[in-house]
Amino acid sequence: MKSFDHFELYDFLEDESFRSWVFGRASSSTAEWWDRFPVVYPQKAFLMIQARETLLAMQEDAFAPAPEEIQRNIQDIMRATEPALQRQSPSLSYGQIAWMAAASVVLVMLAWFGWTNYQNKPVSIYRELVAAATLPMKEVINAGSKTQLVVLADGSSVLLQPNSRISYPKEFNRQNRREVYLVGEAFFEVAKNPHKPFFVYADNLITKVLGTSFTVCAYDKKAVNVTVKTGKVSVFTRSDKERVEKQESRQLIGLVLTPNQRVLFNRDEGRLLRSLVESPTLLDMPIQQAMFEFSGTPINQVFASLENAYGVEIVFDADVMKNCYLTASLDDEPLFEKLNMICRTLDAQYEEMDGKILITSKGCQ
């Protein structure tokens, strides 16, 4: 077994096993070893975290490290991070020794703080969830620069984005639910099966669907988000007190998202925030071509057309706006431009709140 007692930053950066672990290419036994490293060598925990962050900062592709680039930068890194002890006089006073001993305690504390934060990140959570799965799992890692198609046994398809990985059972036959585990980003088109809900576990977020299309994004950042393209999904956290009830229910309960809505999960604050996507798109409807030609059309019908076309709820006071009519052609504009035009025409305002459009108006004469 290699001794790490004398490892410095340079040694971590040069170690092939360590780099494989950082970039997610290590075997399960190697990954387990490096996961436990701070426990075995607490005095090296801070250097280990520093080396990991340095490697990740060097690379744009976390699953495809470039050793030659690392080699070119190691010397610069070492010059910038050379331990102060190497520049000190061999003769140190008692006060200096005491100060450095105290500083080393602080470094160890900082190392443990950093390691605890790391263990809560998506990759670590992903490994824990996959390890606890009851069915044999297959893993796909997209280490390339293009989207990779993954077809599941139930006929569902996944477009796995670069720098992402997914684990899923080879078969879904032995359980009453379909469960997959993701780190990174993927677009799902789930085959409908009300009797076997489909679950995506990404970071601390759980997405439950019966059959629809949506995107889950859970990279190594503070926030995780789910965006719905068609159908509905239910989103909740692993720490939700009603998590078991929401998982077992035959219905989608909790925070339910509809097309053109998304939810943002802030890992630090532990809360879910629902909103509309930045640019809502039309649903795939055969009658959408001639939907936005209005000639003296009552405003409630205008809003109903927009709701049906985009799957977005529009809230307004029907009594206040009962005398409002619209004559306009709005075929080519995005949703928010349509709303801007309508509100300018009717001297109204709109705002987006909790995944809905709220219209305020003084009415029309």
PDB file of N, CA, C and O in Angstrom, residues 155-202:
ATOM      1  N   GLY A 155     -38.884   1.234 -22.640  1.00  0.00           N
ATOM      2  CA  GLY A 155     -39.144   2.022 -23.837  1.00  0.00           C
ATOM      3  C   GLY A 155     -38.929   3.508 -23.644  1.00  0.00           C
ATOM      4  O   GLY A 155     -39.003   4.278 -24.606  1.00  0.00           O
ATOM      5  N   SER A 156     -38.653   3.943 -22.416  1.00  0.00           N
ATOM      6  CA  SER A 156     -38.341   5.353 -22.173  1.00  0.00           C
ATOM      7  C   SER A 156     -36.979   5.676 -22.772  1.00  0.00           C
ATOM      8  O   SER A 156     -36.115   4.804 -22.900  1.00  0.00           O
ATOM      9  N   SER A 157     -36.791   6.937 -23.146  1.00  0.00           N
ATOM     10  CA  SER A 157     -35.509   7.356 -23.717  1.00  0.00           C
ATOM     11  C   SER A 157     -34.947   8.525 -22.924  1.00  0.00           C
ATOM     12  O   SER A 157     -35.693   9.330 -22.352  1.00  0.00           O
ATOM     13  N   VAL A 158     -33.623   8.593 -22.900  1.00  0.00           N
ATOM     14  CA  VAL A 158     -32.916   9.633 -22.158  1.00  0.00           C
ATOM     15  C   VAL A 158     -31.859  10.238 -23.069  1.00  0.00           C
ATOM     16  O   VAL A 158     -31.079   9.511 -23.689  1.00  0.00           O
ATOM     17  N   LEU A 159     -31.862  11.563 -23.179  1.00  0.00           N
ATOM     18  CA  LEU A 159     -30.795  12.265 -23.879  1.00  0.00           C
ATOM     19  C   LEU A 159     -29.839  12.788 -22.822  1.00  0.00           C
ATOM     20  O   LEU A 159     -30.111  13.777 -22.138  1.00  0.00           O
ATOM     21  N   LEU A 160     -28.715  12.089 -22.674  1.00  0.00           N
ATOM     22  CA  LEU A 160     -27.747  12.393 -21.628  1.00  0.00           C
ATOM     23  C   LEU A 160     -26.752  13.437 -22.135  1.00  0.00           C
ATOM     24  O   LEU A 160     -26.079  13.235 -23.141  1.00  0.00           O
ATOM     25  N   GLN A 161     -26.667  14.546 -21.429  1.00  0.00           N
ATOM     26  CA  GLN A 161     -25.789  15.641 -21.839  1.00  0.00           C
ATOM     27  C   GLN A 161     -24.328  15.341 -21.479  1.00  0.00           C
ATOM     28  O   GLN A 161     -24.048  14.479 -20.632  1.00  0.00           O
ATOM     29  N   PRO A 162     -23.366  16.016 -22.123  1.00  0.00           N
ATOM     30  CA  PRO A 162     -21.955  15.825 -21.773  1.00  0.00           C
ATOM     31  C   PRO A 162     -21.711  16.101 -20.283  1.00  0.00           C
ATOM     32  O   PRO A 162     -22.430  16.877 -19.650  1.00  0.00           O
ATOM     33  N   ASN A 163     -20.681  15.429 -19.748  1.00  0.00           N
ATOM     34  CA  ASN A 163     -20.321  15.568 -18.337  1.00  0.00           C
ATOM     35  C   ASN A 163     -21.445  15.106 -17.412  1.00  0.00           C
ATOM     36  O   ASN A 163     -21.657  15.673 -16.342  1.00  0.00           O
ATOM     37  N   SER A 164     -22.191  14.087 -17.847  1.00  0.00           N
ATOM     38  CA  SER A 164     -23.310  13.573 -17.062  1.00  0.00           C
ATOM     39  C   SER A 164     -23.237  12.061 -17.008  1.00  0.00           C
ATOM     40  O   SER A 164     -22.612  11.422 -17.850  1.00  0.00           O
ATOM     41  N   ARG A 165     -23.904  11.498 -16.016  1.00  0.00           N
ATOM     42  CA  ARG A 165     -23.964  10.041 -15.906  1.00  0.00           C
ATOM     43  C   ARG A 165     -25.314   9.626 -15.342  1.00  0.00           C
ATOM     44  O   ARG A 165     -25.952  10.371 -14.597  1.00  0.00           O
ATOM     45  N   ILE A 166     -25.733   8.433 -15.705  1.00  0.00           N
ATOM     46  CA  ILE A 166     -27.015   7.916 -15.254  1.00  0.00           C
ATOM     47  C   ILE A 166     -26.873   6.435 -14.934  1.00  0.00           C
ATOM     48  O   ILE A 166     -26.138   5.714 -15.608  1.00  0.00           O
ATOM     49  N   SER A 167     -27.545   5.990 -13.886  1.00  0.00           N
ATOM     50  CA  SER A 167     -27.599   4.576 -13.523  1.00  0.00           C
ATOM     51  C   SER A 167     -29.056   4.138 -13.509  1.00  0.00           C
ATOM     52  O   SER A 167     -29.925   4.857 -13.011  1.00  0.00           O
ATOM     53  N   TYR A 168     -29.304   2.926 -14.044  1.00  0.00           N
ATOM     54  CA  TYR A 168     -30.675   2.442 -14.153  1.00  0.00           C
ATOM     55  C   TYR A 168     -30.660   0.919 -14.169  1.00  0.00           C
ATOM     56  O   TYR A 168     -29.661   0.290 -14.546  1.00  0.00           O
ATOM     57  N   PRO A 169     -31.779   0.276 -13.783  1.00  0.00           N
ATOM     58  CA  PRO A 169     -31.841  -1.187 -13.805  1.00  0.00           C
ATOM     59  C   PRO A 169     -31.896  -1.704 -15.244  1.00  0.00           C
ATOM     60  O   PRO A 169     -32.454  -1.051 -16.129  1.00  0.00           O
ATOM     61  N   LYS A 170     -31.341  -2.877 -15.461  1.00  0.00           N
ATOM     62  CA  LYS A 170     -31.437  -3.491 -16.787  1.00  0.00           C
ATOM     63  C   LYS A 170     -32.882  -3.849 -17.094  1.00  0.00           C
ATOM     64  O   LYS A 170     -33.306  -3.837 -18.253  1.00  0.00           O
ATOM     65  N   GLU A 171     -33.641  -4.203 -16.066  1.00  0.00           N
ATOM     66  CA  GLU A 171     -35.060  -4.506 -16.203  1.00  0.00           C
ATOM     67  C   GLU A 171     -35.816  -3.841 -15.055  1.00  0.00           C
ATOM     68  O   GLU A 171     -35.299  -3.700 -13.954  1.00  0.00           O
ATOM     69  N   PHE A 172     -37.084  -3.464 -15.330  1.00  0.00           N
ATOM     70  CA  PHE A 172     -37.924  -2.869 -14.292  1.00  0.00           C
ATOM     71  C   PHE A 172     -38.965  -3.853 -13.769  1.00  0.00           C
ATOM     72  O   PHE A 172     -39.879  -3.465 -13.056  1.00  0.00           O
ATOM     73  N   ASN A 173     -38.861  -5.111 -14.094  1.00  0.00           N
ATOM     74  CA  ASN A 173     -39.936  -6.065 -13.860  1.00  0.00           C
ATOM     75  C   ASN A 173     -40.127  -6.438 -12.401  1.00  0.00           C
ATOM     76  O   ASN A 173     -41.208  -6.861 -12.004  1.00  0.00           O
ATOM     77  N   ARG A 174     -39.089  -6.286 -11.588  1.00  0.00           N
ATOM     78  CA  ARG A 174     -39.159  -6.828 -10.240  1.00  0.00           C
ATOM     79  C   ARG A 174     -39.588  -5.821  -9.183  1.00  0.00           C
ATOM     80  O   ARG A 174     -39.450  -6.067  -8.001  1.00  0.00           O
ATOM     81  N   GLN A 175     -40.135  -4.708  -9.570  1.00  0.00           N
ATOM     82  CA  GLN A 175     -40.587  -3.730  -8.590  1.00  0.00           C
ATOM     83  C   GLN A 175     -41.775  -2.959  -9.151  1.00  0.00           C
ATOM     84  O   GLN A 175     -42.046  -2.983 -10.348  1.00  0.00           O
ATOM     85  N   ASN A 176     -42.498  -2.272  -8.261  1.00  0.00           N
ATOM     86  CA  ASN A 176     -43.693  -1.545  -8.682  1.00  0.00           C
ATOM     87  C   ASN A 176     -43.403  -0.099  -9.044  1.00  0.00           C
ATOM     88  O   ASN A 176     -44.304   0.724  -9.117  1.00  0.00           O
ATOM     89  N   ARG A 177     -42.132   0.222  -9.241  1.00  0.00           N
ATOM     90  CA  ARG A 177     -41.752   1.560  -9.672  1.00  0.00           C
ATOM     91  C   ARG A 177     -40.505   1.471 -10.535  1.00  0.00           C
ATOM     92  O   ARG A 177     -39.762   0.501 -10.494  1.00  0.00           O
ATOM     93  N   ARG A 178     -40.306   2.510 -11.337  1.00  0.00           N
ATOM     94  CA  ARG A 178     -39.118   2.599 -12.201  1.00  0.00           C
ATOM     95  C   ARG A 178     -38.231   3.710 -11.647  1.00  0.00           C
ATOM     96  O   ARG A 178     -38.667   4.858 -11.566  1.00  0.00           O
ATOM     97  N   GLU A 179     -37.003   3.376 -11.288  1.00  0.00           N
ATOM     98  CA  GLU A 179     -36.126   4.341 -10.624  1.00  0.00           C
ATOM     99  C   GLU A 179     -34.789   4.445 -11.346  1.00  0.00           C
ATOM    100  O   GLU A 179     -34.152   3.439 -11.649  1.00  0.00           O
ATOM    101  N   VAL A 180     -34.375   5.684 -11.593  1.00  0.00           N
ATOM    102  CA  VAL A 180     -33.065   5.942 -12.194  1.00  0.00           C
ATOM    103  C   VAL A 180     -32.373   7.027 -11.390  1.00  0.00           C
ATOM    104  O   VAL A 180     -33.011   7.804 -10.665  1.00  0.00           O
ATOM    105  N   TYR A 181     -31.045   7.087 -11.534  1.00  0.00           N
ATOM    106  CA  TYR A 181     -30.238   8.009 -10.745  1.00  0.00           C
ATOM    107  C   TYR A 181     -29.360   8.826 -11.685  1.00  0.00           C
ATOM    108  O   TYR A 181     -28.716   8.279 -12.581  1.00  0.00           O
ATOM    109  N   LEU A 182     -29.349  10.128 -11.461  1.00  0.00           N
ATOM    110  CA  LEU A 182     -28.692  11.040 -12.398  1.00  0.00           C
ATOM    111  C   LEU A 182     -27.778  12.007 -11.677  1.00  0.00           C
ATOM    112  O   LEU A 182     -28.093  12.499 -10.590  1.00  0.00           O
ATOM    113  N   VAL A 183     -26.636  12.289 -12.305  1.00  0.00           N
ATOM    114  CA  VAL A 183     -25.838  13.449 -11.937  1.00  0.00           C
ATOM    115  C   VAL A 183     -25.453  14.125 -13.248  1.00  0.00           C
ATOM    116  O   VAL A 183     -25.004  13.484 -14.191  1.00  0.00           O
ATOM    117  N   GLY A 184     -25.669  15.433 -13.337  1.00  0.00           N
ATOM    118  CA  GLY A 184     -25.489  16.144 -14.600  1.00  0.00           C
ATOM    119  C   GLY A 184     -26.834  16.576 -15.145  1.00  0.00           C
ATOM    120  O   GLY A 184     -27.724  16.975 -14.389  1.00  0.00           O
ATOM    121  N   GLU A 185     -27.020  16.457 -16.445  1.00  0.00           N
ATOM    122  CA  GLU A 185     -28.259  16.908 -17.083  1.00  0.00           C
ATOM    123  C   GLU A 185     -28.743  15.889 -18.097  1.00  0.00           C
ATOM    124  O   GLU A 185     -27.953  15.289 -18.828  1.00  0.00           O
ATOM    125  N   ALA A 186     -30.071  15.713 -18.152  1.00  0.00           N
ATOM    126  CA  ALA A 186     -30.653  14.779 -19.117  1.00  0.00           C
ATOM    127  C   ALA A 186     -32.085  15.181 -19.417  1.00  0.00           C
ATOM    128  O   ALA A 186     -32.795  15.731 -18.565  1.00  0.00           O
ATOM    129  N   PHE A 187     -32.500  14.901 -20.657  1.00  0.00           N
ATOM    130  CA  PHE A 187     -33.889  15.098 -21.076  1.00  0.00           C
ATOM    131  C   PHE A 187     -34.547  13.726 -21.146  1.00  0.00           C
ATOM    132  O   PHE A 187     -34.049  12.816 -21.821  1.00  0.00           O
ATOM    133  N   PHE A 188     -35.685  13.561 -20.456  1.00  0.00           N
ATOM    134  CA  PHE A 188     -36.366  12.271 -20.370  1.00  0.00           C
ATOM    135  C   PHE A 188     -37.666  12.300 -21.173  1.00  0.00           C
ATOM    136  O   PHE A 188     -38.440  13.257 -21.084  1.00  0.00           O
ATOM    137  N   GLU A 189     -37.917  11.244 -21.923  1.00  0.00           N
ATOM    138  CA  GLU A 189     -39.225  10.977 -22.511  1.00  0.00           C
ATOM    139  C   GLU A 189     -39.669   9.635 -21.958  1.00  0.00           C
ATOM    140  O   GLU A 189     -39.175   8.576 -22.363  1.00  0.00           O
ATOM    141  N   VAL A 190     -40.592   9.683 -21.021  1.00  0.00           N
ATOM    142  CA  VAL A 190     -40.945   8.505 -20.237  1.00  0.00           C
ATOM    143  C   VAL A 190     -42.165   7.797 -20.826  1.00  0.00           C
ATOM    144  O   VAL A 190     -43.196   8.430 -21.097  1.00  0.00           O
ATOM    145  N   ALA A 191     -42.031   6.499 -21.016  1.00  0.00           N
ATOM    146  CA  ALA A 191     -43.152   5.679 -21.496  1.00  0.00           C
ATOM    147  C   ALA A 191     -44.234   5.639 -20.421  1.00  0.00           C
ATOM    148  O   ALA A 191     -43.951   5.451 -19.236  1.00  0.00           O
ATOM    149  N   LYS A 192     -45.482   5.818 -20.828  1.00  0.00           N
ATOM    150  CA  LYS A 192     -46.581   5.875 -19.866  1.00  0.00           C
ATOM    151  C   LYS A 192     -46.845   4.505 -19.246  1.00  0.00           C
ATOM    152  O   LYS A 192     -46.936   3.501 -19.933  1.00  0.00           O
ATOM    153  N   ASN A 193     -46.972   4.507 -17.924  1.00  0.00           N
ATOM    154  CA  ASN A 193     -47.337   3.304 -17.178  1.00  0.00           C
ATOM    155  C   ASN A 193     -47.805   3.744 -15.798  1.00  0.00           C
ATOM    156  O   ASN A 193     -47.011   3.829 -14.862  1.00  0.00           O
ATOM    157  N   PRO A 194     -49.111   4.058 -15.658  1.00  0.00           N
ATOM    158  CA  PRO A 194     -49.637   4.554 -14.380  1.00  0.00           C
ATOM    159  C   PRO A 194     -49.403   3.596 -13.219  1.00  0.00           C
ATOM    160  O   PRO A 194     -49.389   4.016 -12.062  1.00  0.00           O
ATOM    161  N   HIS A 195     -49.238   2.307 -13.523  1.00  0.00           N
ATOM    162  CA  HIS A 195     -49.056   1.320 -12.461  1.00  0.00           C
ATOM    163  C   HIS A 195     -47.604   1.245 -11.991  1.00  0.00           C
ATOM    164  O   HIS A 195     -47.318   0.641 -10.955  1.00  0.00           O
ATOM    165  N   LYS A 196     -46.695   1.840 -12.755  1.00  0.00           N
ATOM    166  CA  LYS A 196     -45.278   1.871 -12.378  1.00  0.00           C
ATOM    167  C   LYS A 196     -44.738   3.281 -12.557  1.00  0.00           C
ATOM    168  O   LYS A 196     -44.184   3.611 -13.596  1.00  0.00           O
ATOM    169  N   PRO A 197     -44.929   4.118 -11.554  1.00  0.00           N
ATOM    170  CA  PRO A 197     -44.411   5.493 -11.659  1.00  0.00           C
ATOM    171  C   PRO A 197     -42.907   5.492 -11.914  1.00  0.00           C
ATOM    172  O   PRO A 197     -42.183   4.580 -11.508  1.00  0.00           O
ATOM    173  N   PHE A 198     -42.463   6.535 -12.592  1.00  0.00           N
ATOM    174  CA  PHE A 198     -41.054   6.686 -12.964  1.00  0.00           C
ATOM    175  C   PHE A 198     -40.441   7.745 -12.057  1.00  0.00           C
ATOM    176  O   PHE A 198     -40.975   8.846 -11.926  1.00  0.00           O
ATOM    177  N   PHE A 199     -39.317   7.416 -11.416  1.00  0.00           N
ATOM    178  CA  PHE A 199     -38.663   8.327 -10.493  1.00  0.00           C
ATOM    179  C   PHE A 199     -37.247   8.642 -10.978  1.00  0.00           C
ATOM    180  O   PHE A 199     -36.510   7.736 -11.372  1.00  0.00           O
ATOM    181  N   VAL A 200     -36.895   9.918 -10.924  1.00  0.00           N
ATOM    182  CA  VAL A 200     -35.522  10.342 -11.191  1.00  0.00           C
ATOM    183  C   VAL A 200     -34.972  10.933  -9.896  1.00  0.00           C
ATOM    184  O   VAL A 200     -35.527  11.890  -9.350  1.00  0.00           O
ATOM    185  N   TYR A 201     -33.876  10.350  -9.425  1.00  0.00           N
ATOM    186  CA  TYR A 201     -33.202  10.851  -8.227  1.00  0.00           C
ATOM    187  C   TYR A 201     -31.972  11.628  -8.670  1.00  0.00           C
ATOM    188  O   TYR A 201     -31.051  11.066  -9.269  1.00  0.00           O
ATOM    189  N   ALA A 202     -31.953  12.919  -8.383  1.00  0.00           N
ATOM    190  CA  ALA A 202     -30.828  13.778  -8.764  1.00  0.00           C
ATOM    191  C   ALA A 202     -30.544  14.717  -7.605  1.00  0.00           C
ATOM    192  O   ALA A 202     -31.398  15.521  -7.222  1.00  0.00           O
TER     193      ALA A 202
END
